[in-house]
Coordinates of C-alpha atoms in Angstrom, one line a residue:
Chain A
M1 CA 78.1 221.2 -96.6
S2 CA 76.9 223.4 -99.5
A3 CA 73.2 223.3 -99.4
P4 CA 71.3 220.7 -101.4
R5 CA 70.3 222.5 -104.6
L6 CA 66.2 221.8 -106.0
R7 CA 65.6 220.8 -109.6
A8 CA 62.7 222.8 -111.0
T9 CA 60.9 221.5 -113.8
P10 CA 58.0 223.0 -115.1
L11 CA 54.6 220.8 -115.6
P12 CA 52.8 222.9 -117.8
G13 CA 49.3 223.2 -117.1
I14 CA 50.0 221.7 -113.7
G15 CA 52.6 223.6 -111.7
V16 CA 56.3 223.6 -111.0
Q17 CA 57.7 220.1 -109.4
Y18 CA 60.9 220.5 -107.5
D19 CA 63.0 217.7 -106.8
L20 CA 65.7 217.1 -104.2
E21 CA 68.2 214.4 -103.7
T22 CA 69.2 213.4 -100.0
R23 CA 72.4 212.7 -98.8
E24 CA 71.4 209.3 -98.6
H25 CA 70.1 209.0 -102.1
R26 CA 66.9 208.9 -101.8
H27 CA 64.4 211.0 -103.8
L28 CA 62.0 213.8 -102.8
S29 CA 59.8 215.7 -104.8
V30 CA 57.2 218.6 -104.2
V31 CA 54.7 219.8 -106.9
A32 CA 53.7 223.4 -106.5
H33 CA 50.2 223.2 -108.0
R34 CA 49.0 226.6 -109.4
D35 CA 46.0 226.9 -106.6
G36 CA 48.3 226.8 -104.0
T37 CA 48.1 223.3 -103.2
R38 CA 51.3 221.4 -102.9
T39 CA 51.7 217.2 -103.6
V40 CA 54.6 215.5 -101.7
N41 CA 56.2 212.9 -103.7
V42 CA 58.3 210.0 -102.0
Y43 CA 59.6 207.5 -104.8
R44 CA 59.7 203.8 -104.8
S45 CA 62.8 202.1 -104.1
D46 CA 62.0 199.2 -106.9
D47 CA 61.0 201.7 -109.5
P48 CA 62.7 205.3 -108.9
D49 CA 60.6 206.8 -111.8
S50 CA 57.1 206.6 -109.8
C51 CA 55.8 207.6 -106.9
A52 CA 55.2 205.3 -103.5
Q53 CA 53.2 207.9 -101.8
S54 CA 51.9 210.9 -103.0
L55 CA 50.3 213.4 -100.3
K56 CA 48.4 216.4 -101.2
L57 CA 48.7 219.2 -99.3
T58 CA 46.5 222.2 -98.9
S59 CA 48.2 225.5 -98.9
S60 CA 47.4 226.0 -95.0
E61 CA 48.8 222.3 -94.5
A62 CA 51.7 222.7 -96.4
G63 CA 52.3 226.2 -94.7
S64 CA 52.2 224.3 -91.3
L65 CA 54.5 221.2 -92.6
I66 CA 57.1 224.1 -93.6
D67 CA 56.9 225.5 -90.1
A68 CA 57.6 222.0 -88.5
L69 CA 60.3 221.3 -91.2
K70 CA 62.3 224.4 -90.2
P71 CA 65.2 223.6 -88.0
S72 CA 65.0 226.7 -85.7
H73 CA 61.3 225.3 -85.2
H74 CA 59.4 226.7 -82.1
S75 CA 56.0 225.7 -81.6
P76 CA 53.3 228.7 -81.2
S77 CA 55.5 230.6 -83.7
L78 CA 52.8 233.1 -85.0
L79 CA 54.9 235.0 -87.5
Y80 CA 58.1 233.9 -89.3
T81 CA 59.7 235.8 -91.9
T82 CA 62.9 234.5 -93.0
D83 CA 64.0 237.6 -94.6
L84 CA 64.0 239.6 -91.4
G85 CA 64.7 237.3 -89.0
L86 CA 62.1 237.9 -86.7
V87 CA 60.1 235.3 -84.7
A88 CA 57.2 236.6 -82.7
E89 CA 56.0 234.2 -79.8
R90 CA 53.3 234.1 -77.2
I91 CA 54.9 233.8 -73.6
E92 CA 52.8 232.8 -71.0
V93 CA 53.4 234.8 -67.6
A94 CA 53.0 231.6 -65.1
A95 CA 51.0 232.7 -61.6
T96 CA 54.4 231.6 -60.0
S97 CA 56.4 234.3 -62.0
R98 CA 58.1 237.0 -60.2
W99 CA 56.6 239.7 -62.6
N100 CA 53.2 238.7 -61.3
G101 CA 51.9 242.0 -60.4
R102 CA 54.4 243.9 -61.4
V103 CA 54.5 246.7 -64.2
L104 CA 55.7 245.9 -67.3
G105 CA 58.5 248.6 -67.2
E106 CA 60.4 247.0 -64.3
M107 CA 61.4 243.9 -66.4
R108 CA 63.5 245.9 -68.8
M109 CA 62.8 243.3 -71.5
R110 CA 63.7 245.7 -74.4
T111 CA 67.0 247.5 -72.9
E112 CA 68.3 243.7 -71.7
T113 CA 67.2 241.7 -75.0
G114 CA 66.2 243.9 -77.7
A115 CA 62.7 242.1 -77.7
S116 CA 59.5 244.2 -77.5
V117 CA 56.2 243.1 -75.9
V118 CA 53.9 244.2 -78.7
A119 CA 50.6 243.1 -77.2
V120 CA 49.4 241.4 -73.9
L121 CA 46.6 238.8 -74.0
R122 CA 44.1 238.8 -70.9
R123 CA 41.4 236.0 -70.9
A124 CA 39.5 237.3 -73.8
E125 CA 40.5 240.7 -74.7
A126 CA 44.1 241.8 -76.5
I127 CA 45.7 244.8 -75.1
P128 CA 47.9 246.1 -78.0
S129 CA 51.7 248.1 -77.1
P130 CA 51.0 247.8 -73.6
T131 CA 52.9 251.1 -71.9
P132 CA 56.0 250.7 -69.3
D133 CA 53.2 251.2 -66.3
F134 CA 51.2 248.4 -67.4
R135 CA 50.5 245.6 -64.5
L136 CA 50.9 242.3 -65.5
A137 CA 48.7 239.4 -63.8
G138 CA 49.4 235.7 -63.6
G139 CA 48.0 234.3 -66.8
D140 CA 48.7 237.2 -69.2
T141 CA 49.9 235.8 -72.3
L142 CA 52.5 238.6 -74.0
I143 CA 53.2 238.7 -77.7
V144 CA 56.9 239.2 -77.7
V145 CA 58.7 240.3 -81.1
G146 CA 62.4 239.9 -81.5
T147 CA 65.3 238.0 -82.8
R148 CA 65.3 234.4 -82.3
E149 CA 67.9 234.9 -79.3
G150 CA 66.1 238.1 -78.3
V151 CA 62.5 236.0 -77.9
D152 CA 64.4 232.9 -76.0
A153 CA 66.2 235.2 -73.4
A154 CA 62.7 237.4 -72.8
A155 CA 61.3 234.0 -72.2
A156 CA 64.2 232.8 -70.0
I157 CA 63.4 236.6 -68.0
L158 CA 59.7 236.3 -67.8
G159 CA 60.2 232.7 -66.5
R160 CA 62.3 233.9 -63.4
E161 CA 60.2 233.0 -60.3
Chain B
M1 CA 4.9 233.1 -122.0
H2 CA 8.1 232.1 -124.4
S3 CA 10.3 233.0 -121.6
A4 CA 8.8 231.1 -118.7
V5 CA 8.8 228.1 -121.0
L6 CA 12.9 229.3 -121.7
L7 CA 13.8 229.3 -118.3
I8 CA 12.0 226.2 -117.0
E9 CA 13.6 224.0 -119.8
F10 CA 17.1 225.7 -119.0
G11 CA 16.7 225.5 -115.7
S12 CA 16.1 221.8 -115.8
I13 CA 19.0 220.8 -118.2
I14 CA 21.5 222.8 -115.7
L15 CA 19.9 221.2 -112.7
G16 CA 19.9 217.7 -114.8
L17 CA 23.5 218.3 -115.4
G18 CA 24.8 219.1 -112.1
L19 CA 23.0 215.8 -110.3
L20 CA 24.5 213.7 -113.2
G21 CA 28.0 215.7 -112.3
R22 CA 27.5 214.6 -108.8
F23 CA 26.8 210.9 -109.9
A24 CA 29.3 211.2 -112.3
A25 CA 31.4 212.0 -108.9
R26 CA 30.6 209.1 -106.7
F27 CA 32.1 206.6 -109.3
R28 CA 35.0 208.8 -110.3
L29 CA 34.4 209.4 -113.6
S30 CA 34.6 212.1 -115.8
P31 CA 31.3 213.9 -116.3
I32 CA 31.6 214.5 -119.9
P33 CA 30.1 211.1 -121.2
L34 CA 27.0 211.6 -119.3
Y35 CA 26.6 215.1 -120.4
L36 CA 26.6 213.5 -123.8
L37 CA 24.2 210.9 -122.9
A38 CA 21.9 213.2 -121.5
G39 CA 22.0 215.3 -124.6
L40 CA 20.9 212.2 -126.7
A41 CA 18.4 211.4 -124.3
F42 CA 16.6 214.8 -125.3
G43 CA 16.6 216.3 -128.8
E44 CA 16.2 214.4 -131.8
G45 CA 14.5 211.5 -132.0
G46 CA 15.3 211.7 -127.8
L47 CA 12.8 211.4 -125.2
L48 CA 12.1 215.1 -124.9
P49 CA 12.6 217.1 -127.7
L50 CA 13.5 221.0 -126.4
G51 CA 12.0 223.6 -128.0
A52 CA 11.8 227.5 -126.6
S53 CA 15.6 226.8 -125.0
E54 CA 17.3 225.4 -128.3
E55 CA 18.5 228.6 -129.7
F56 CA 19.8 229.7 -126.0
V57 CA 21.7 226.5 -126.0
A58 CA 23.3 226.8 -129.1
T59 CA 24.9 230.1 -128.1
G60 CA 25.7 228.7 -124.9
A61 CA 27.4 225.9 -126.6
E62 CA 29.4 228.5 -128.9
I63 CA 30.7 230.2 -125.6
G64 CA 31.6 226.9 -124.0
V65 CA 33.9 225.8 -126.9
I66 CA 35.6 229.5 -126.5
L67 CA 36.0 229.3 -123.2
L68 CA 37.3 225.6 -123.2
L69 CA 40.0 227.0 -125.5
L70 CA 40.4 229.9 -123.5
M71 CA 41.3 228.5 -120.6
L72 CA 43.7 225.8 -122.0
G73 CA 45.5 228.9 -123.7
L74 CA 45.4 230.2 -120.1
E75 CA 47.3 227.2 -118.9
Y76 CA 50.6 227.7 -121.0
T77 CA 52.6 230.4 -121.4
A78 CA 54.2 231.2 -124.6
S79 CA 57.7 230.3 -123.8
D80 CA 56.1 226.7 -122.1
L81 CA 55.0 226.4 -125.7
V82 CA 58.1 227.4 -127.5
S83 CA 60.5 225.5 -125.4
N84 CA 58.1 222.2 -125.4
L85 CA 58.2 222.6 -129.2
K86 CA 62.1 223.1 -129.9
T87 CA 62.7 220.1 -127.3
H88 CA 59.6 217.3 -128.2
Y89 CA 58.6 218.0 -132.0
P90 CA 59.4 214.5 -132.7
S91 CA 57.2 213.3 -130.5
G92 CA 54.5 215.5 -131.5
L93 CA 55.2 214.2 -135.1
V94 CA 55.0 210.7 -134.1
D95 CA 51.7 211.3 -132.2
C96 CA 50.1 212.9 -135.1
A97 CA 51.3 210.2 -137.4
L98 CA 50.2 207.2 -135.2
N99 CA 47.0 208.6 -134.3
A100 CA 45.5 211.0 -136.8
L101 CA 46.1 208.5 -139.6
P102 CA 43.9 205.8 -138.5
G103 CA 41.1 208.3 -138.1
A104 CA 41.6 209.4 -141.7
A105 CA 41.7 206.0 -143.1
V106 CA 38.4 204.9 -141.2
A107 CA 36.8 207.9 -142.6
L108 CA 38.1 207.2 -146.3
L109 CA 36.8 203.3 -145.7
L110 CA 33.6 204.4 -144.9
G111 CA 33.6 206.4 -148.3
W112 CA 32.9 209.6 -146.5
G113 CA 35.4 212.2 -148.6
P114 CA 38.6 213.9 -147.6
V115 CA 37.1 217.1 -145.5
A116 CA 35.3 213.8 -142.9
A117 CA 38.7 212.2 -143.1
V118 CA 40.6 215.4 -141.8
V119 CA 37.9 215.8 -139.3
L120 CA 38.1 212.3 -137.9
A121 CA 41.6 212.5 -137.8
G122 CA 41.7 215.0 -135.3
V123 CA 39.0 213.4 -133.6
T124 CA 41.3 210.3 -133.1
W125 CA 44.3 212.7 -132.7
I126 CA 43.8 214.9 -129.7
S127 CA 44.2 213.4 -126.3
S128 CA 41.8 215.0 -123.7
S129 CA 44.3 217.3 -121.3
G130 CA 41.7 217.7 -118.9
V131 CA 40.8 214.3 -118.4
I132 CA 44.2 213.2 -118.3
A133 CA 45.5 215.6 -115.7
K134 CA 43.1 214.5 -113.4
V135 CA 43.5 210.8 -113.6
L136 CA 47.3 211.6 -113.0
G137 CA 46.1 213.6 -109.9
D138 CA 44.0 210.5 -108.9
L139 CA 46.4 207.8 -109.6
G140 CA 49.1 209.8 -107.6
R141 CA 51.3 210.1 -110.4
V142 CA 51.8 214.1 -110.5
G143 CA 55.3 213.8 -109.3
N144 CA 56.1 210.7 -111.8
R145 CA 59.2 211.4 -114.1
E146 CA 57.0 210.3 -116.8
T147 CA 54.8 213.0 -116.1
P148 CA 56.5 215.7 -117.9
V149 CA 56.8 213.8 -121.1
I150 CA 52.8 213.1 -121.1
L151 CA 52.2 216.8 -120.4
S152 CA 54.7 217.7 -123.3
V153 CA 52.7 215.3 -125.6
L154 CA 49.7 217.4 -124.5
V155 CA 51.3 221.0 -124.8
L156 CA 52.3 220.3 -128.5
E157 CA 48.5 218.4 -129.3
D158 CA 47.0 221.7 -128.1
L159 CA 49.3 224.1 -130.2
A160 CA 48.6 221.8 -133.0
M161 CA 45.2 222.8 -132.9
A162 CA 46.0 226.2 -133.3
V163 CA 46.7 225.0 -136.8
Y164 CA 44.2 222.6 -137.4
L165 CA 41.4 224.0 -136.4
P166 CA 41.4 227.1 -139.2
I167 CA 42.3 224.3 -141.5
V168 CA 39.0 222.3 -140.7
T169 CA 37.0 225.4 -140.3
A170 CA 38.1 226.5 -143.8
L171 CA 37.6 222.8 -144.9
V172 CA 33.7 222.3 -143.7
A173 CA 33.0 225.6 -145.2
G174 CA 33.9 224.1 -148.5
A175 CA 36.0 226.6 -149.5
G176 CA 38.5 225.9 -152.1
L177 CA 42.4 225.3 -152.2
M178 CA 42.9 229.4 -152.7
A179 CA 40.6 230.5 -149.8
G180 CA 41.8 227.7 -147.7
S181 CA 45.3 229.0 -148.3
V182 CA 44.7 232.4 -147.3
T183 CA 42.9 231.1 -144.2
L184 CA 45.6 229.0 -143.2
A185 CA 47.8 231.8 -143.9
I186 CA 46.2 234.1 -141.7
A187 CA 45.9 231.9 -138.7
L188 CA 49.3 230.9 -139.3
G189 CA 50.5 234.9 -139.3
A190 CA 48.5 235.5 -135.8
A191 CA 49.3 232.4 -134.1
G192 CA 53.1 233.2 -134.8
L193 CA 52.3 237.3 -133.8
V194 CA 50.5 236.1 -130.6
L195 CA 53.3 233.8 -129.9
F196 CA 56.0 236.8 -130.4
L197 CA 54.2 239.4 -128.6
A198 CA 53.6 237.2 -125.6
L199 CA 56.8 236.4 -125.3
R200 CA 58.2 239.7 -126.1
Y201 CA 55.5 241.9 -124.3
G202 CA 53.5 239.4 -122.3
R203 CA 53.8 241.6 -119.3
L204 CA 52.6 244.9 -121.1
I205 CA 49.4 242.7 -122.4
S206 CA 49.1 241.4 -119.3
R207 CA 48.9 244.8 -117.6
F208 CA 46.5 246.1 -119.7
V209 CA 44.2 243.8 -118.6
S210 CA 45.0 243.2 -114.7
S211 CA 43.0 244.7 -112.3
D212 CA 42.8 244.2 -108.8
D213 CA 39.0 243.8 -108.7
P214 CA 37.8 240.4 -109.9
E215 CA 34.6 241.8 -111.5
K216 CA 36.2 244.2 -113.7
L217 CA 38.6 241.6 -114.7
L218 CA 36.3 239.2 -115.3
L219 CA 34.4 241.2 -117.7
V220 CA 37.7 242.6 -119.6
V221 CA 38.7 238.8 -120.1
L222 CA 35.5 237.5 -120.9
G223 CA 34.8 240.5 -123.3
L224 CA 38.4 240.6 -124.8
T225 CA 38.1 236.9 -125.4
I226 CA 34.4 236.9 -127.1
L227 CA 35.4 239.9 -129.3
V228 CA 38.7 238.1 -130.4
A229 CA 36.9 235.2 -131.1
G230 CA 34.1 236.9 -133.2
V231 CA 36.7 238.3 -135.3
A232 CA 38.9 235.3 -135.6
Q233 CA 35.3 233.8 -137.1
Q234 CA 34.8 236.5 -139.2
L235 CA 38.3 236.0 -140.6
Q236 CA 37.3 232.1 -141.4
V237 CA 40.0 231.2 -139.1
S238 CA 37.9 229.8 -136.0
A239 CA 36.4 231.2 -133.1
A240 CA 38.4 228.6 -130.9
V241 CA 41.6 229.3 -132.0
G242 CA 41.2 233.0 -131.4
A243 CA 40.5 232.4 -127.8
F244 CA 43.2 230.3 -127.3
L245 CA 45.5 232.9 -128.7
V246 CA 44.5 235.1 -125.8
G247 CA 44.9 232.7 -123.1
I248 CA 48.3 232.2 -124.3
A249 CA 49.1 236.1 -124.8
L250 CA 47.8 236.5 -120.8
S251 CA 50.1 235.3 -118.8
G252 CA 51.5 235.7 -114.9
E253 CA 49.0 236.7 -112.3
V254 CA 46.1 237.9 -114.8
A255 CA 46.4 234.3 -116.1
E256 CA 46.0 232.6 -112.7
G257 CA 43.1 235.0 -111.8
A258 CA 41.2 235.0 -114.8
H259 CA 41.7 230.9 -114.4
T260 CA 40.1 230.9 -111.0
L261 CA 37.5 233.2 -112.2
L262 CA 36.2 231.6 -115.4
S263 CA 36.7 228.0 -114.3
P264 CA 33.1 227.9 -113.0
L265 CA 31.9 229.5 -116.0
R266 CA 34.1 227.3 -118.0
D267 CA 32.4 224.3 -116.6
L268 CA 29.0 225.3 -117.1
F269 CA 29.0 226.4 -120.6
A270 CA 31.1 223.3 -121.4
A271 CA 28.6 221.4 -120.0
V272 CA 26.0 222.7 -122.3
F273 CA 28.7 222.3 -125.5
F274 CA 28.3 218.9 -124.9
V275 CA 24.5 218.7 -124.2
F276 CA 24.3 220.5 -127.3
F277 CA 26.3 218.2 -129.1
G278 CA 24.3 215.6 -127.8
L279 CA 21.1 216.9 -128.9
H280 CA 21.9 217.1 -132.5
T281 CA 22.6 213.9 -132.5
D282 CA 20.1 210.9 -133.1
P283 CA 20.5 208.1 -130.9
S284 CA 19.1 205.5 -133.5
S285 CA 22.1 207.0 -135.5
I286 CA 24.5 205.5 -133.2
P287 CA 24.0 201.7 -133.5
P288 CA 25.3 201.3 -137.3
V289 CA 28.5 203.2 -136.4
L290 CA 28.9 201.4 -133.0
L291 CA 31.2 198.9 -135.0
P292 CA 33.6 201.5 -136.4
A293 CA 33.8 203.5 -133.6
L294 CA 34.6 200.7 -131.3
G295 CA 37.4 198.9 -134.1
L296 CA 38.6 202.7 -134.2
A297 CA 38.7 203.0 -130.2
V298 CA 40.7 199.9 -129.6
V299 CA 43.6 200.7 -132.6
T300 CA 43.9 204.5 -131.5
A301 CA 44.2 203.2 -127.7
L302 CA 47.1 201.3 -129.2
T303 CA 48.8 203.6 -130.9
K304 CA 48.6 206.2 -128.1
I305 CA 50.1 203.5 -125.7
A306 CA 52.9 203.7 -128.5
T307 CA 52.9 207.3 -129.0
G308 CA 53.3 207.4 -124.9
Y309 CA 56.2 204.5 -124.6
W310 CA 57.9 206.5 -127.6
A311 CA 57.9 209.8 -126.2
A312 CA 59.2 208.5 -122.5
R313 CA 61.7 206.3 -124.3
R314 CA 63.2 209.4 -126.0
A315 CA 63.2 211.1 -122.6
G316 CA 65.4 208.1 -121.0
I317 CA 62.4 206.5 -118.8
S318 CA 62.4 203.0 -117.8
V319 CA 60.5 200.4 -119.4
K320 CA 57.5 201.0 -116.6
G321 CA 57.5 204.4 -116.8
R322 CA 56.8 204.4 -120.6
W323 CA 53.8 201.7 -120.2
R324 CA 52.7 204.1 -118.0
A325 CA 53.1 207.5 -120.4
G326 CA 51.2 205.3 -123.0
G327 CA 48.3 204.3 -120.7
A328 CA 48.0 207.5 -119.9
L329 CA 47.5 209.2 -123.2
V330 CA 44.4 207.1 -124.3
A331 CA 41.9 209.1 -123.1
R332 CA 40.2 211.4 -125.6
G333 CA 37.3 213.9 -124.8
E334 CA 36.3 217.7 -125.1
F335 CA 38.2 218.4 -127.8
S336 CA 37.8 215.5 -130.2
I337 CA 33.9 216.8 -129.5
V338 CA 34.5 220.4 -130.3
I339 CA 36.5 219.2 -133.6
A340 CA 33.3 217.0 -134.1
G341 CA 31.3 219.7 -133.8
L342 CA 32.9 222.0 -136.1
A343 CA 31.6 219.1 -138.6
V344 CA 28.4 218.6 -137.6
A345 CA 27.7 222.1 -137.2
A346 CA 28.2 222.4 -141.1
G347 CA 26.7 219.4 -142.0
V348 CA 29.7 217.7 -143.5
E349 CA 28.7 213.7 -142.9
P350 CA 25.7 212.8 -140.9
S351 CA 27.2 209.5 -139.6
L352 CA 30.2 211.9 -138.6
G353 CA 28.6 213.0 -135.3
P354 CA 27.2 209.8 -134.3
L355 CA 30.6 207.8 -134.8
A356 CA 32.4 210.8 -132.8
T357 CA 30.2 210.6 -129.8
A358 CA 30.1 206.9 -129.6
Y359 CA 34.3 207.2 -129.7
V360 CA 34.8 209.6 -127.4
L361 CA 32.1 207.7 -124.8
I362 CA 34.2 205.1 -125.4
L363 CA 37.6 206.2 -124.9
V364 CA 36.7 208.5 -122.1
V365 CA 35.6 205.7 -119.7
L366 CA 38.4 203.3 -121.2
G367 CA 41.2 206.1 -120.8
P368 CA 41.4 206.2 -117.2
L369 CA 41.6 202.4 -117.0
T370 CA 44.4 202.2 -119.6
A371 CA 46.2 205.0 -117.4
R372 CA 45.6 202.6 -114.6
Y373 CA 46.5 199.0 -115.9
T374 CA 48.9 199.6 -119.1
E375 CA 51.9 199.1 -117.1
P376 CA 51.0 196.4 -114.5
V377 CA 49.6 194.2 -117.8
A378 CA 52.8 194.8 -119.9
T379 CA 55.3 194.1 -117.0
W380 CA 53.1 190.7 -116.1
W381 CA 53.5 189.8 -120.1
A382 CA 57.1 190.6 -120.0
R383 CA 57.5 188.0 -116.9
R384 CA 55.7 185.5 -118.5
R385 CA 57.6 186.0 -121.6
E386 CA 60.7 185.8 -120.0
P387 CA 61.5 181.8 -118.6
S388 CA 60.4 180.9 -121.9
R389 CA 63.5 182.7 -123.4
P390 CA 66.3 181.6 -121.9
E391 CA 68.6 183.4 -124.6
P392 CA 69.3 187.0 -124.2
A393 CA 66.7 189.9 -124.8
P394 CA 65.1 190.3 -127.9
A395 CA 66.4 192.5 -130.6
P396 CA 64.5 195.7 -130.2
R397 CA 65.4 195.7 -126.5
A398 CA 69.3 195.4 -127.1
A399 CA 68.7 198.5 -129.5
E400 CA 67.1 200.3 -126.4
A401 CA 69.6 199.5 -124.1
E402 CA 72.6 201.3 -127.0
A403 CA 70.1 204.1 -127.9
P404 CA 71.7 207.5 -126.5
V405 CA 69.4 208.7 -123.9
G406 CA 67.4 211.5 -124.3
D407 CA 67.5 215.1 -122.9

């Protein structure tokens, strides 16, 4: 199935309106205001020219909504760059994990999955670029960057008992 | 001690406006009528004549007009204007004919002469894009199908202002036919040139003005605008048009940056401008013109509704949407006052200012209401008439059904 087309209509002095016709023939539109806010409109069935609901979103609210709408959404994503296909995730080392007390190098995460540990969050501090001899502890949170598959595999490795 | 008095007076004015604005926001009103009323309350024949800050307020008012028009120009890109002109010019013409003529007719009936007629025509013609954009947002209609139609009518009016303001400026200055034609030729030439340059070299112009540092961007844009406005005034074209054209010429990131930076300044000086206009209107001169103002308001509210209906019909929008488009266009506001201000400053007709004030006060309050209720009332009315009409729809309806759908 081809991607549905967004129709763009300029609204002089307000911004641009993007219209989407869903497969069920419902009409949805987003008005991109020039100040970065967005209005999401759903239309009435008895009067298709007028909005039944018109939600105003700030740019950060719109950002969160976009994240939630992404088909490949994983909740605590810190960074998502569609053009590069990279994701960053926080993955916690459980106290029961086999890596509790072992060094990072033993995990061979980069070799196995292609994903890198770019930082470790421990209590209130962050340790950037941990070396292979960095010793993990239960409760640490690793910031892992890689492809979607790589990060998922890394999470599986970290989850080993 | 002159400066102390000036500071005290000007500070009180600004503070008073701020408090009025908060009061207006509580009732979801546009603050414009309150600013006008505040101006009426002070000044000539009011409670508290201002002394020291008079001149300062007058300069502020001039800057207010310049900033209003600059911001209007920043809202649109040259391509917006040109494409709107190409597709919607019939709506623009209908709008002008239906709404400018009643104003001109009333001025002539009151025996004010042709110059005042041209001025009042402008006052009743131009809707308030600021008030209307806000009302559409408040009513959650920004995404409606008739909204682009409403906006295109507003864009055309604003573009028409670039031609209309120089004419008025020349007329109120008492220029003859010859001098007036020269002014108009200059204005049209300048407008055409700016549109052409902005379409062709808009990026270059914006790059010249562009700056990463907000402070420098503010100074460059503001300086350039006031300079161009001054030159335009010197050429007898009208400072406001100069500012508008600067706004058109700037596009892209520069326009957005300037928009954010200048908004607060515009709000400040525009408020000063409304007060200044009120200051120069004697409250006791309003009651005699109240009746014509009210009549004119009712008539031009109806003609605006008809304009919106017609324009939306042309764009192939359903009947409900047509009524909504009509109702939304009723509000008049800042630009009617700008136009009237030109005439008042030149002393064209003493009753023109009070009439324009009363007219705008009525319509700026009425406009949001018509935007909200025109469609429900029209729908209810159509329903009421339907049972009494068992035969098929009346002739105009039938014609509509067969009318080719617009773009």
